[in-house]
Short mmCIF file of C-alpha atoms in Angstrom, two decimals:
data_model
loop_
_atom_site.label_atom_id
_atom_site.label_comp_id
_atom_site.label_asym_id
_atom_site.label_seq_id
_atom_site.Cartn_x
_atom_site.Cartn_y
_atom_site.Cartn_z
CA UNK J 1 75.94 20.23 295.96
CA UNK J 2 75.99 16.42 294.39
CA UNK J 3 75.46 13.37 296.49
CA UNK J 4 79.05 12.70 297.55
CA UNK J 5 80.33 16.66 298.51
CA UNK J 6 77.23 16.06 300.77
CA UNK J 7 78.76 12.96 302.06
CA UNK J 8 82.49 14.13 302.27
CA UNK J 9 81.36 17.74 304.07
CA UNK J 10 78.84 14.55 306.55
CA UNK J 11 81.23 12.37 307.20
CA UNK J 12 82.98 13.92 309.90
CA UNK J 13 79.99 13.61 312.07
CA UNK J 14 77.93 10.59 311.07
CA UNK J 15 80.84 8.58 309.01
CA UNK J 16 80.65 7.44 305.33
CA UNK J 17 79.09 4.28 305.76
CA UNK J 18 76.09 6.10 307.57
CA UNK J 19 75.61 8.73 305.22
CA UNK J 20 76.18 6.35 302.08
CA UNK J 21 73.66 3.86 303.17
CA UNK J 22 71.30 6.91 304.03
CA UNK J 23 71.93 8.70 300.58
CA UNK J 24 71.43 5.24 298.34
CA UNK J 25 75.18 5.56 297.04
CA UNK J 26 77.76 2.90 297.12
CA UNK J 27 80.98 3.75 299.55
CA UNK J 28 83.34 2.65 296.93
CA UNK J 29 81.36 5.56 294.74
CA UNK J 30 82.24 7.98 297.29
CA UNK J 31 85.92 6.84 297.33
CA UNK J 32 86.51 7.08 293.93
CA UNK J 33 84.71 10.35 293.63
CA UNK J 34 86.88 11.78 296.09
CA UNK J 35 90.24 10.50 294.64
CA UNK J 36 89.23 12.16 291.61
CA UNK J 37 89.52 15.71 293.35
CA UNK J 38 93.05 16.76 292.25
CA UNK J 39 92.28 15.89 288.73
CA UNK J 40 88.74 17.66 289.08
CA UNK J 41 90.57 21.26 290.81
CA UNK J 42 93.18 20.82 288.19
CA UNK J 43 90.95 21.11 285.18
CA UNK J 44 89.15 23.81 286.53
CA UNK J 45 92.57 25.47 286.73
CA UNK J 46 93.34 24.93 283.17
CA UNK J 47 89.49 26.14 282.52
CA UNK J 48 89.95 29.05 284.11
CA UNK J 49 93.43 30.06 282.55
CA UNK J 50 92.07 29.43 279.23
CA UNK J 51 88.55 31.67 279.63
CA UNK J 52 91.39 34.17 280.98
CA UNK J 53 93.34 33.77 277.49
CA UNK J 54 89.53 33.46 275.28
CA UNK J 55 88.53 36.65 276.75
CA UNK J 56 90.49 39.09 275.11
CA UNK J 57 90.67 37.39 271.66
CA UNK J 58 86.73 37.62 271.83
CA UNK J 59 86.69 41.10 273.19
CA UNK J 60 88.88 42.68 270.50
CA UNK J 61 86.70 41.09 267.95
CA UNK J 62 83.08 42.44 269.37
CA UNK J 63 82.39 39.21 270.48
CA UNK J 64 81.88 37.67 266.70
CA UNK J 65 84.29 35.01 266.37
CA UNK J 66 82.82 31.82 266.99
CA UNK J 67 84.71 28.41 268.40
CA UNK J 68 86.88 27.62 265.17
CA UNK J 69 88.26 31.20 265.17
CA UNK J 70 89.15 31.52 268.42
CA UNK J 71 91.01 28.51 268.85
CA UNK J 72 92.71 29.19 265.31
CA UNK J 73 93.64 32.74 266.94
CA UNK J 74 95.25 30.75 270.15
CA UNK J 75 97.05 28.30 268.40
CA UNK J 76 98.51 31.10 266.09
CA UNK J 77 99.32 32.40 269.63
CA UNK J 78 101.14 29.16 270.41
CA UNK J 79 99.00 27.55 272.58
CA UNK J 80 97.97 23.81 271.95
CA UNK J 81 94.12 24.40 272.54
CA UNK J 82 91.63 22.26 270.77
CA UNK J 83 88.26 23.71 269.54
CA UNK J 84 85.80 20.83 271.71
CA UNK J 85 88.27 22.20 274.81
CA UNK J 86 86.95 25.64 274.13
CA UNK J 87 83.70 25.59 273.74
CA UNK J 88 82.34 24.75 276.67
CA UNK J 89 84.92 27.08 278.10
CA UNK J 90 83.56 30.11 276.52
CA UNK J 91 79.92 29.12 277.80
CA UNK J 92 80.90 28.68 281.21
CA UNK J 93 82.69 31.43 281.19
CA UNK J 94 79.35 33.44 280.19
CA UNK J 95 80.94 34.55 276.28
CA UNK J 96 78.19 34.27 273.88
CA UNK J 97 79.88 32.02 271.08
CA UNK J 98 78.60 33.22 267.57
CA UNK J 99 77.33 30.25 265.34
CA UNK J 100 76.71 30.71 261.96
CA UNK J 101 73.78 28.24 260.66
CA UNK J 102 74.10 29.95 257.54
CA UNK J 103 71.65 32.97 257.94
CA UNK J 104 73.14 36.14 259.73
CA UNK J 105 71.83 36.18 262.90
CA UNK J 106 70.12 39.32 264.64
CA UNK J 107 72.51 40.32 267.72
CA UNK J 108 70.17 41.45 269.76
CA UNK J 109 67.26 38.69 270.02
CA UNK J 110 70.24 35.99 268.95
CA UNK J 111 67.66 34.72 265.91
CA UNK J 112 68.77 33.72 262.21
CA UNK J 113 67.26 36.13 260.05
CA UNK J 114 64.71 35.44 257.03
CA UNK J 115 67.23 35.52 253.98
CA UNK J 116 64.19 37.51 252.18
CA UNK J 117 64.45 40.37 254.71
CA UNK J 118 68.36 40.21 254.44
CA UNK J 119 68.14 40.62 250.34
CA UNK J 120 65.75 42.76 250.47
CA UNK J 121 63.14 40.88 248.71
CA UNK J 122 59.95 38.86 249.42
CA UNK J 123 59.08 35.15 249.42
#
């Protein structure tokens, strides 16, 4: 709970100007948080339909597509979905995104592995 949902779920009881004084927040703070509530509900909306859509594209790959391939696989879908919209979907969400730093990376600890291990050959 932030500041201001402290305030709004207050304010009932010891009014905003109280509680905003109290707190060390500005009233007009409060006010604009709180007209920013429809747009705030509304993108969790859209958040949530999209982890609803990401979800099966990264289930039927094993969970090994990363950001750029998922959001190639939705557009292909036809939706308009941009790759910095998706990624923080997926980790709120709880999908582990893959990355690829350019080593292959050991699925269970989530570590890039030592290219000399991968080949086969030392140093």
């Amino acid at each position: 709970m932030n500041r201001f949902q402290f305030v709004a779920g207050h304010q009932a009881r010891y009014g905003v100007k109280r509680l905003c004084q109290v707190i060390g927040v500005s009233r007009s703070s409060f006010y604009y948080w709180r007209s920013g509530a429809e747009a705030r509900a509304a993108r969790q909306a859209a958040d949530a339909a999209l982890a609803g859509r990401i979800r099966p594209v990264h289930a039927e790959h094993d969970g090994t597509y990363g950001a750029p391939r998922i959001t190639a696989e939705l557009r292909s879908a036809g939706l308009p979905v941009c790759r910095s919209a998706g990624l923080p979907v997926c980790r709120s969400a709880g999908l582990p995104v893959c990355r690829s730093a350019g080593l292959p990376v050991c699925r269970s600890a989530g570590l890039p592995v030592c290219r000399s291990t991968v080949n086969g050959s030392r140093g």
